Coordinates of C-alpha atoms and ligand atoms in Angstrom, one line a residue:
X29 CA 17.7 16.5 33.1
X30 CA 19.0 13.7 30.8
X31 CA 22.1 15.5 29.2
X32 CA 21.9 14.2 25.2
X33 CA 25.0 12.7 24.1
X34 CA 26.8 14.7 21.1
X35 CA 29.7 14.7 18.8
X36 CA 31.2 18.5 18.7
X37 CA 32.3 19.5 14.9
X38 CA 34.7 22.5 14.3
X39 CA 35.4 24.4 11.3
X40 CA 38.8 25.4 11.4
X41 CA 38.6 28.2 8.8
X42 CA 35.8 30.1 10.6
X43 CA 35.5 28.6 14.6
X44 CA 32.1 27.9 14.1
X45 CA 30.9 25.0 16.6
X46 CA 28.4 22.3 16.0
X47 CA 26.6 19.9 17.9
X48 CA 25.2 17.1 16.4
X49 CA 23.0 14.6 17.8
X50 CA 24.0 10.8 18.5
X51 CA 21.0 8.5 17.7
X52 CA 21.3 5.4 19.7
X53 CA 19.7 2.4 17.9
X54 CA 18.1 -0.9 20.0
X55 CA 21.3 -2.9 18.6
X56 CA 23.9 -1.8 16.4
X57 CA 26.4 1.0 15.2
X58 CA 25.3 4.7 17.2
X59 CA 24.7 7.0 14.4
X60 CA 25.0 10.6 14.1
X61 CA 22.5 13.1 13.2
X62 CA 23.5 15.2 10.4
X63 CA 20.7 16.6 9.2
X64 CA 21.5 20.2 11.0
X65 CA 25.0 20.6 9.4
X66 CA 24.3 21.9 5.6
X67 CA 21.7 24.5 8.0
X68 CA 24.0 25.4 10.3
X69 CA 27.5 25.6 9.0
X70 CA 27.2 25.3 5.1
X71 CA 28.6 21.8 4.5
X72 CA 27.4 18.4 2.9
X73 CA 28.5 14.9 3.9
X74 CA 30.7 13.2 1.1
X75 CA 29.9 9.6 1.3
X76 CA 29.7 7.6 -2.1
X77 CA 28.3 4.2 -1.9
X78 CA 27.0 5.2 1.4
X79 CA 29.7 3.5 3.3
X80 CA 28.9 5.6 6.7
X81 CA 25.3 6.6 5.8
X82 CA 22.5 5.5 7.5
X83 CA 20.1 6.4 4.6
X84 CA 16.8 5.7 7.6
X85 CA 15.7 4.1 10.1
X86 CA 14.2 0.5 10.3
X87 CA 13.0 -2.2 12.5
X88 CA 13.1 -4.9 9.5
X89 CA 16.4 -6.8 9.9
X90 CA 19.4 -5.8 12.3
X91 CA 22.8 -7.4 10.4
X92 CA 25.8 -7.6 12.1
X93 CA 29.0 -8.1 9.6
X94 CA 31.8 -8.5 11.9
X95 CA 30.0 -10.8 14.4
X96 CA 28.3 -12.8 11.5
X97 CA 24.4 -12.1 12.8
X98 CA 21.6 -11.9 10.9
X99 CA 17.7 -11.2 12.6
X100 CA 14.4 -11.0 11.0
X101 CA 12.1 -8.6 13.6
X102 CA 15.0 -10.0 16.1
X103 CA 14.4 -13.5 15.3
X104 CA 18.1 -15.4 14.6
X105 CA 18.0 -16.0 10.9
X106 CA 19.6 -20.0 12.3
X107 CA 16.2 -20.1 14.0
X108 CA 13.5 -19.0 11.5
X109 CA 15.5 -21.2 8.4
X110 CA 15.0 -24.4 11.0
X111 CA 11.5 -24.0 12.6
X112 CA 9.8 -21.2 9.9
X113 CA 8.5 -21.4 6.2
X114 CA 8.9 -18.8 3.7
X115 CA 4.8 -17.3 4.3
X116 CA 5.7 -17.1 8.1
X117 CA 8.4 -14.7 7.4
X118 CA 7.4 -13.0 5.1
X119 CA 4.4 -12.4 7.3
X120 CA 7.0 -11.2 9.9
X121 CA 9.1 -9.1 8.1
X122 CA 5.7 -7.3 6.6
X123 CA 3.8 -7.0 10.1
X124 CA 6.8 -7.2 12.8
X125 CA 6.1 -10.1 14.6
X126 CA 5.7 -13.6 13.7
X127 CA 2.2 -15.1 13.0
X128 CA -0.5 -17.1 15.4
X129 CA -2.3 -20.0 14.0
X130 CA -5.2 -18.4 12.9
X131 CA -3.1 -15.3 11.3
X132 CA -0.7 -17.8 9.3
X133 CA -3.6 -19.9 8.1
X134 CA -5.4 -16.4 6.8
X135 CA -2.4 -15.2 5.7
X136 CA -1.9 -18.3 3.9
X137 CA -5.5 -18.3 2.1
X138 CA -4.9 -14.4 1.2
X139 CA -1.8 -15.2 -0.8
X140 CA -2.7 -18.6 -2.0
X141 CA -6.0 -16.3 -3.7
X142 CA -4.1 -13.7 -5.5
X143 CA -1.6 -16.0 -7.8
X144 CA -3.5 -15.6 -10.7
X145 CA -2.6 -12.6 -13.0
X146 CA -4.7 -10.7 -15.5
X147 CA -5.3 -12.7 -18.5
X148 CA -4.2 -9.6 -20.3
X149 CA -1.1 -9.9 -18.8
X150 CA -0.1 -13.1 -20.6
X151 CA 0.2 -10.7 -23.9
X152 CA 3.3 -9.1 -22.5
X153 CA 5.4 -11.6 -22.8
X154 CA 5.0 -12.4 -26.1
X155 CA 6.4 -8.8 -26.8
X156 CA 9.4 -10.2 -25.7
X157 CA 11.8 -11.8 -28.1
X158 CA 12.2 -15.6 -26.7
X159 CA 15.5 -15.2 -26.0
X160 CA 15.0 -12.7 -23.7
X161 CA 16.4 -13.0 -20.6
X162 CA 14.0 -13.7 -18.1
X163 CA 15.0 -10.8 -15.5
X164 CA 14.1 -8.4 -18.7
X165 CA 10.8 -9.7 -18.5
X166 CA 10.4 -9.4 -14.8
X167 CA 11.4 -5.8 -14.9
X168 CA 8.7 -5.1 -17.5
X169 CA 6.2 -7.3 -16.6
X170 CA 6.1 -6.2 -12.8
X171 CA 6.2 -2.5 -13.6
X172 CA 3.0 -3.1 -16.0
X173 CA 1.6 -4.1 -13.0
X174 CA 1.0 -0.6 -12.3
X175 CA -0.7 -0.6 -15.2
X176 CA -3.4 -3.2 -14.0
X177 CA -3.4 -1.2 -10.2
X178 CA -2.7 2.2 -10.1
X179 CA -5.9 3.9 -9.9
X180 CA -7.0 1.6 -7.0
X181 CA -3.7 2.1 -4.4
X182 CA -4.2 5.3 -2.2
X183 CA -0.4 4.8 -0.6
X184 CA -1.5 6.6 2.5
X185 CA -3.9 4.2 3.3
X186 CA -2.5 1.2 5.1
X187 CA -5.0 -1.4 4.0
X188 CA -4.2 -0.5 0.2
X189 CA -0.6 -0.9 0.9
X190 CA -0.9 -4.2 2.6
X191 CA -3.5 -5.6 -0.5
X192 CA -0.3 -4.6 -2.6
X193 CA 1.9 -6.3 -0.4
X194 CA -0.2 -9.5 -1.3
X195 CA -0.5 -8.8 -4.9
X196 CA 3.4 -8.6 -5.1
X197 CA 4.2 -11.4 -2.9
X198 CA 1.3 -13.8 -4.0
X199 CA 2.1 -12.9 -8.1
X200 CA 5.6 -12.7 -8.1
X201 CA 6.1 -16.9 -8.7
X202 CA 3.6 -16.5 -11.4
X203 CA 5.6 -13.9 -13.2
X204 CA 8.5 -15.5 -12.7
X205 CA 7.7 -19.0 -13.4
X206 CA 6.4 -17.7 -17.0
X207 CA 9.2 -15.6 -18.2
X208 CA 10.9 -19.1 -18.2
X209 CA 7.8 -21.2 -19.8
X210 CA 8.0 -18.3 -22.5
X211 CA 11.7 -18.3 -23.3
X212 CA 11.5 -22.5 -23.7
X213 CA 8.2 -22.0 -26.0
X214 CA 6.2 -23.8 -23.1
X215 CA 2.5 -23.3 -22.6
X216 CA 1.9 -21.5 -19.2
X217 CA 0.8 -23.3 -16.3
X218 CA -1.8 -21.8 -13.9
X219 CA -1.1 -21.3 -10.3
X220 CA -2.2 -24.3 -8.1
X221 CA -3.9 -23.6 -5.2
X222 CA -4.0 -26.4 -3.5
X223 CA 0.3 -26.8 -3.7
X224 CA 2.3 -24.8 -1.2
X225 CA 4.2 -21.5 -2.1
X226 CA 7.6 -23.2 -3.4
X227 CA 6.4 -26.0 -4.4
X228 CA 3.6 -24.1 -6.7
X229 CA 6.5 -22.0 -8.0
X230 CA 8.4 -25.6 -9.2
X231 CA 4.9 -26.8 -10.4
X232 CA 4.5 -23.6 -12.9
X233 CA 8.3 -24.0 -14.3
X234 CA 8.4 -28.1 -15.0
X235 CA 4.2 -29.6 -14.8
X236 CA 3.4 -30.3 -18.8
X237 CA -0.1 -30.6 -19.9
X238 CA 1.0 -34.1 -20.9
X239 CA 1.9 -35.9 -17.7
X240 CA 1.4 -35.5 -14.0
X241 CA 4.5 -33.4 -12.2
X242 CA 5.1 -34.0 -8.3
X243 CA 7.9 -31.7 -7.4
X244 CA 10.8 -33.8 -5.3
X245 CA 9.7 -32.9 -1.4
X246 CA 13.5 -32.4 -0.7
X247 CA 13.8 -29.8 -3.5
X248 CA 10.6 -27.9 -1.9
X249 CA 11.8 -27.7 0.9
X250 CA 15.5 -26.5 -0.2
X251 CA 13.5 -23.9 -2.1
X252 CA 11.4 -22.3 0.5
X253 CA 14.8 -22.4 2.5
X254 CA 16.8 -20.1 -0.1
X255 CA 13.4 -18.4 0.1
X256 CA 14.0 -17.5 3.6
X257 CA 17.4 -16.7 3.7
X258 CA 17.5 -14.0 1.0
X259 CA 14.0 -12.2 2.0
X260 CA 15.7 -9.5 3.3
X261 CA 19.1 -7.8 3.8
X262 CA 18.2 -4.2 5.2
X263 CA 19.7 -1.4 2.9
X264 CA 21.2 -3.3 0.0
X265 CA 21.3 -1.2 -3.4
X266 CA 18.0 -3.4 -4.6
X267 CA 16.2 -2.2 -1.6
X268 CA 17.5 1.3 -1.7
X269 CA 16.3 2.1 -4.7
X270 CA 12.8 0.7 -3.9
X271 CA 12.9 3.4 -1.4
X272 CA 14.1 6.0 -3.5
X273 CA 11.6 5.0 -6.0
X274 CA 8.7 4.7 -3.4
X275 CA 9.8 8.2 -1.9
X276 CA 8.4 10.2 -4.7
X277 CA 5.0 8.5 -4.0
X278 CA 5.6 6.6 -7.0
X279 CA 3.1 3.6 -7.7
X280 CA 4.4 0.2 -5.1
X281 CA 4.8 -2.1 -8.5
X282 CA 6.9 0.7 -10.3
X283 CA 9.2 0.8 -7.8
X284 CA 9.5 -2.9 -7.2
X285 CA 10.6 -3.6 -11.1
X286 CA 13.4 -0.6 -10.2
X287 CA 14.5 -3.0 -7.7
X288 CA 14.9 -5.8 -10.0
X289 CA 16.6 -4.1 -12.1
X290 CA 19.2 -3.1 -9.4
X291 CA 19.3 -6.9 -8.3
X292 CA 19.9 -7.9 -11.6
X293 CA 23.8 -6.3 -11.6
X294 CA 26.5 -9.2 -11.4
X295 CA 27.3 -7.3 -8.4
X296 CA 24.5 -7.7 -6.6
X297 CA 22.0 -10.6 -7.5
X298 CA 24.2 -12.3 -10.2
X299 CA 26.7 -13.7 -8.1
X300 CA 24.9 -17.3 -8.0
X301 CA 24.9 -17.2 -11.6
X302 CA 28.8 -16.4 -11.6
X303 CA 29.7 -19.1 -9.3
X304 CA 28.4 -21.9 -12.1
X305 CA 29.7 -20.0 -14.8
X306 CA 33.5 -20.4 -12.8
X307 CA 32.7 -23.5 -11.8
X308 CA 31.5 -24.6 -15.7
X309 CA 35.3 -23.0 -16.6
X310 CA 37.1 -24.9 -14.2
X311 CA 35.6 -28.1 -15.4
X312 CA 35.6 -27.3 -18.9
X313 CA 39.8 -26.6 -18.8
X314 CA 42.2 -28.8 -18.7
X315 CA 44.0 -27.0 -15.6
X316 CA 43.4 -28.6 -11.9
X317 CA 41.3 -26.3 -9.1
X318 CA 44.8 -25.4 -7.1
X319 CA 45.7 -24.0 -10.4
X320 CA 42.6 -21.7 -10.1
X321 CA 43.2 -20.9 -6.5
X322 CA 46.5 -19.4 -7.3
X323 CA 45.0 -17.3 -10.0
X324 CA 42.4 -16.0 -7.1
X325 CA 45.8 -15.1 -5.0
X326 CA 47.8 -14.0 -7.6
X327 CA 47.4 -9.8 -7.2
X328 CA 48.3 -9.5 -10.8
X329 CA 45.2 -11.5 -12.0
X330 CA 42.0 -9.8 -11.4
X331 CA 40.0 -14.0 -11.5
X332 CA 38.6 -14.0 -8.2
X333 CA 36.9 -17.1 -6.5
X334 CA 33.0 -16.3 -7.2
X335 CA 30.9 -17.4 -4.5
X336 CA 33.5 -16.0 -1.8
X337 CA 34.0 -13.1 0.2
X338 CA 31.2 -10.4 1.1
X339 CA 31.1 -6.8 1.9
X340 CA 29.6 -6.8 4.9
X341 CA 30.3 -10.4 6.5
X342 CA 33.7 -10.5 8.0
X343 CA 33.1 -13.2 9.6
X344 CA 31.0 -16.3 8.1
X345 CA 28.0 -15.3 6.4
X346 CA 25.2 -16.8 8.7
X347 CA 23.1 -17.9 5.4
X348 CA 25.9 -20.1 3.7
X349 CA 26.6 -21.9 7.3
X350 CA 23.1 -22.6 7.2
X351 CA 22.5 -23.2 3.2
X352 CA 26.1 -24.9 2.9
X353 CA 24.4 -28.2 5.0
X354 CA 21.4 -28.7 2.8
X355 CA 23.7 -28.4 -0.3
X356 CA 25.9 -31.3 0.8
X357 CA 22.5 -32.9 1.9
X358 CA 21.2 -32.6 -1.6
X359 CA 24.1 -33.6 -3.3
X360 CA 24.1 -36.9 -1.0
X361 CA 19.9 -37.1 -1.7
X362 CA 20.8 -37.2 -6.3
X363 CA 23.5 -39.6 -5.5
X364 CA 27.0 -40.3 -7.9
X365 CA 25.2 -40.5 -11.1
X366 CA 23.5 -37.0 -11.4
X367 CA 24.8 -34.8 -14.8
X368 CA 26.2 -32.3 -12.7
X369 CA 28.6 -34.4 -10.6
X370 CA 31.5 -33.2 -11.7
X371 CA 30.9 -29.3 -11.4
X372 CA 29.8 -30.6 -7.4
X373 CA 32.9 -32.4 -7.0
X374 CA 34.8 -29.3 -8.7
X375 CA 32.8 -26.7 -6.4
X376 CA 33.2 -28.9 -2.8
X377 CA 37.1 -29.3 -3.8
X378 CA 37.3 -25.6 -4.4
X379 CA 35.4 -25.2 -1.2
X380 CA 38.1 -27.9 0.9
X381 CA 41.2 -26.1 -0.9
X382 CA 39.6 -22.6 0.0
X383 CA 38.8 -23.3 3.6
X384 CA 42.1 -24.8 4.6
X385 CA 44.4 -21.7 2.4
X386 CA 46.1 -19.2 4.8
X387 CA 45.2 -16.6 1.9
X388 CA 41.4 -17.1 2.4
X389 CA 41.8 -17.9 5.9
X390 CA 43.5 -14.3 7.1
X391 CA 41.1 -12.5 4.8
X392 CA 38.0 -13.9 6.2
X393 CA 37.1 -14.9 3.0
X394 CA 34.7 -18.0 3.8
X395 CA 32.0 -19.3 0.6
X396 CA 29.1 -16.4 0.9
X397 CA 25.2 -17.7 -0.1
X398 CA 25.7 -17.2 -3.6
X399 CA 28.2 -20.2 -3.5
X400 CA 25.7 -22.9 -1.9
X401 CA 22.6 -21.5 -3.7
X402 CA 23.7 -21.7 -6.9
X403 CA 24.6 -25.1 -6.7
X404 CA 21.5 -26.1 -5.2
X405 CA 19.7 -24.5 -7.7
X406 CA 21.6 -26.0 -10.8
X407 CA 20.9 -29.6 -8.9
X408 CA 17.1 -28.8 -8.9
X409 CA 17.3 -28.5 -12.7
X410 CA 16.5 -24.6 -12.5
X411 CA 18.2 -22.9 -15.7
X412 CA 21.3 -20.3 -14.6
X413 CA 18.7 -17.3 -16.1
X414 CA 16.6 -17.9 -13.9
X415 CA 19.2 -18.2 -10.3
X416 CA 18.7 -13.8 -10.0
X417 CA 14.7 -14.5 -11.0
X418 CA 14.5 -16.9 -7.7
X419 CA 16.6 -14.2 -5.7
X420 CA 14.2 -11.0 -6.8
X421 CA 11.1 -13.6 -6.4
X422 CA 12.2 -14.1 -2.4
X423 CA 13.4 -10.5 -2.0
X424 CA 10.2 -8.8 -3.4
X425 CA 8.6 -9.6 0.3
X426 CA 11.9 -7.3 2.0
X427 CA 11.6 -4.9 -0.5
X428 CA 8.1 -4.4 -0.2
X429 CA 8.0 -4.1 3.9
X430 CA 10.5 -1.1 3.7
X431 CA 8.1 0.7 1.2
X432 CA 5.6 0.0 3.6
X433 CA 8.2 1.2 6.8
X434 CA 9.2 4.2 4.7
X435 CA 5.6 5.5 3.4
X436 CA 4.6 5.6 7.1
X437 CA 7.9 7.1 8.1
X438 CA 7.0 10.5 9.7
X439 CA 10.8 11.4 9.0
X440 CA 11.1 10.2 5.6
X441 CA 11.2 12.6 2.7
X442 CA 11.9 12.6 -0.8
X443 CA 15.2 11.0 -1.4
X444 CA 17.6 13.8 -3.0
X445 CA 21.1 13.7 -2.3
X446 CA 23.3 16.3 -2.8
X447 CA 26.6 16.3 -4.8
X448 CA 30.4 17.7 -5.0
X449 CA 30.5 19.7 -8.1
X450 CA 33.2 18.9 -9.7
X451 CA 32.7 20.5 -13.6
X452 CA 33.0 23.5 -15.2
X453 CA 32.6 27.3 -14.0
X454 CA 30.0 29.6 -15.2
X455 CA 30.7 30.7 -19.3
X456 CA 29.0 32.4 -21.9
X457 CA 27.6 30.6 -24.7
X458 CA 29.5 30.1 -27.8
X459 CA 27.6 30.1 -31.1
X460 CA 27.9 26.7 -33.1
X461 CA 30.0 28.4 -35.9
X462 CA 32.2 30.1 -33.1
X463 CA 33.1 26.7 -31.5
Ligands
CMC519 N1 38.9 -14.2 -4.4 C1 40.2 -13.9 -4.1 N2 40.5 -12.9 -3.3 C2 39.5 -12.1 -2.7 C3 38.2 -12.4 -3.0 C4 37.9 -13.6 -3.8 N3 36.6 -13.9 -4.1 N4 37.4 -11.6 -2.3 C5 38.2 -10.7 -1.7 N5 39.5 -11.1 -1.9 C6 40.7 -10.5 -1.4 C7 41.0 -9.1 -2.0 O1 41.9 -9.3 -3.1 C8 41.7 -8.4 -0.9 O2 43.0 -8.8 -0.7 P1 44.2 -7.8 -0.2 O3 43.7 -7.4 1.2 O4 45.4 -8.6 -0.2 O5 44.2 -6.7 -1.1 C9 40.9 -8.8 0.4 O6 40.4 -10.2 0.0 C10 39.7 -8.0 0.7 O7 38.9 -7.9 -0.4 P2 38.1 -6.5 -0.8 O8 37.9 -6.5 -2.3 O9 38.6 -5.4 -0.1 O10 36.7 -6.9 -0.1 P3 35.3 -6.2 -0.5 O11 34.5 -6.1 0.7 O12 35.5 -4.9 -1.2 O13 34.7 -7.2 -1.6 C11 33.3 -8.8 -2.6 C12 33.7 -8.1 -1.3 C13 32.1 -9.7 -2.3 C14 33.0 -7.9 -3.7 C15 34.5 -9.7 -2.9 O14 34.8 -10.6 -1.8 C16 34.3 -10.5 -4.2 O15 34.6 -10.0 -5.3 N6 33.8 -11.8 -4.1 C17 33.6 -12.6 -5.3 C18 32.2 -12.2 -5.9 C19 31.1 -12.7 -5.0 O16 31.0 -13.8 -4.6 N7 30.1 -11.8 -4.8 C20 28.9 -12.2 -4.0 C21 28.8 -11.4 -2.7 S1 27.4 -12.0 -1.8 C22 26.0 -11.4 -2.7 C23 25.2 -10.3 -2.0 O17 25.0 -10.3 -0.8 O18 24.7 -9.4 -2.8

């Protein structure tokens, strides 16, 4: 008989013996099976920020940090941003494998037929004040989604989860395109359907009722690119807490707008919108970028270069090798005489300094996506407000596939961490005019 492979755990104070299960995965870190320890000898796992916790399984995305790898269903992320579109993966990372001809095409026509939103939705956003920022609005318009839907999704049935799938991935550009056309008093401009997914999205930010738009192909394309490099990144906080929302059987569009929210943290989704705020700084002083890359290494300055570094990448992050080419492409496609110029001549000579610095260089500290994506965006003309909006618009499609993998999860449970009480012992109430 196969003997199972186990990690023995002793308690010292008693001499009680455990052993706990090693789960081998199909690539990546073993784990270990805790779940019989708090059962058998009375302890809890400490583990804030889940730095050694694998919160579930998943057969989404594998990421590698030190080796600087990144798969969709297995596929190289280099691969699927090259050959792929934004639909085909997202029909990938929702079904597990990518598309056939006939499958893409109906997959295609399914999304392309549920951009519209309720007309009664349009009277949300004027609830909002117009300088409200247009993440706010995607939080509450997406939740009141559930609104519209939540009498018709049985979550246990997987057709109804798939038609939400849709809904969300189809809607999403709608939503997000008019939380800008509300904030700049614009009137709002109908889904297309007769426009591809990105370029439909630039069509309902800039097209006026006045004039013909035609979206610059280049910038399309760039689009559905960032598209596809930030539709997923397994257990990140934003897709966490979609599954922690989703485990109480909450309603699929609730627990989307909880992921927005989480995006929405300057540590998570507002990097891109960091990096042009530096880079806005830099330009805007009268100091030189060296001066601003011996702030980043000075220990008793907390200034750090935005747009470098990451948590999990040690190594380059496999998205800004890829994003960092179309970004020089695109700066080279507007030519000299764009606005921006000089916060791109500021941002590649903070990238040349960086690369070449022994500080940056031993630390593995390489320009993340955040750095090129933001930059691209600014030269599309897309307002900083909206960089996170783009993000949570190509992330919706992750974080509604590991909804989907955790509702038919026969493992998965409510999530309910424990804690490590840490406050007061038990005391008798002390009447207000005894205190
Ligand atoms: N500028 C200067 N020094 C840095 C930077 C930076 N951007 N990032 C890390 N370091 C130094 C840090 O001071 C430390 O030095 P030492 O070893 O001498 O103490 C060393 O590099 C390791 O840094 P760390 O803070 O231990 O690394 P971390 O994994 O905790 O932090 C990070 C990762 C992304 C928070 C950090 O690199 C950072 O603050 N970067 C700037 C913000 C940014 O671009 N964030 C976007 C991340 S990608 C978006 C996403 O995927 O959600």
């Amino acid at each position: 008989m196969e003997q199972k492979e186990t990690v023995t755990l002793t308690d010292n104070s008693t001499g009680k013996q455990i052993e706990l299960p090693i789960l081998r995965p199909t690539n990546g870190t073993p784990t270990i099976d805790v779940r019989g320890l708090y059962r058998e000898l009375g302890y809890f796992t400490y583990d804030p920020g889940f730095l050694s916790t694998a919160s579930c399984r998943s057969s989404i995305t594998y990421l590698d940090g030190n080796k600087g790898i990144l798969q969709y269903g297995g596929y190289p992320i280099e691969q699927l941003a090259e050959h792929s579109t934004f639909l085909e993966v997202c029909y990938l990372l929702l079904s597990g494998d990518l598309p056939n001809e006939r499958e893409l095409k109906q997959f295609e026509t399914i999304i392309t037929r549920h951009t519209m939103l309720h007309e009664a939705l349009k009277r949300f956003y004027s609830g909002f004040r117009r300088d409200a920022h247009p993440m706010a609005i995607m939080v509450g318009v997406v939740g009141a989604l559930s609104a519209f839907y939540h009498d018709e999704i049985d979550i246990h049935n997987p057709e109804d989860r798939m038609i939400a799938a849709h809904q969300l991935i189809a809607k999403m550009p709608t939503i997000a395109a008019w939380s800008y056309r509300y904030a700049n008093g614009l009137p709002f401009t109908y889904p297309d359907n007769s426009l591809s997914y990105p370029d439909n999205f630039l069509n309902m930010m800039f097209s006026m009722p006045t004039e013909p738009y035609k979206a610059d192909p280049f910038f399309v394309k760039a689009l559905d690119l960032i598209m596809i490099l930030h539709a997923d990144h397994e257990q990140n906080a934003s897709t966490s807490t979609v599954r922690l929302t989703g485990s109480s059987e909450a309603n699929p569009f609730a627990a989307i707008s909880a992921g927005i929210a989480s995006l929405w943290g300057p540590a998570h989704g507002g990097a891109n919108e960091s990096v042009i705020r530096m880079l806005v700084d830099i330009v805007e002083s009268d100091k030189d970028v060296q001066y601003y890359i011996d702030r980043a290494k000075d220990k008793n300055d907390r200034f750090r270069l935005m747009g470098f570094g990451h948590r999990i990448y040690k190594n380059y992050d496999p998205r800004a090798r890829i994003i960092r080419k179309t970004c020089h492409e695109l700066l080279e496609h507007l030519g000299q005489d764009n606005e921006y110029q000089e916060l791109f001549d500021t941002a590649m000579e903070l990238e040349r300094i960086a690369l070449e610095d022994d500080y940056f260089v031993s630390r593995n500290l390489y320009p993340n996506v955040d750095f090129y994506s933001g930059i691209i965006l600014l030269a599309m003309g897309i307002p900083l407000t909206m960089f996170t909006v783009i993000f949570a618009l190509s992330r919706t499609v992750g974080w509604i596939s590991h909804w989907n993998e955790m509702i038919q999860d026969p493992e998965s449970r409510i999530g309910r961490p424990r804690q490590l009480y840490d406050g007061a012992l038990p005391r008798d109430y002390v009447p207000l005019n005894k205190r």
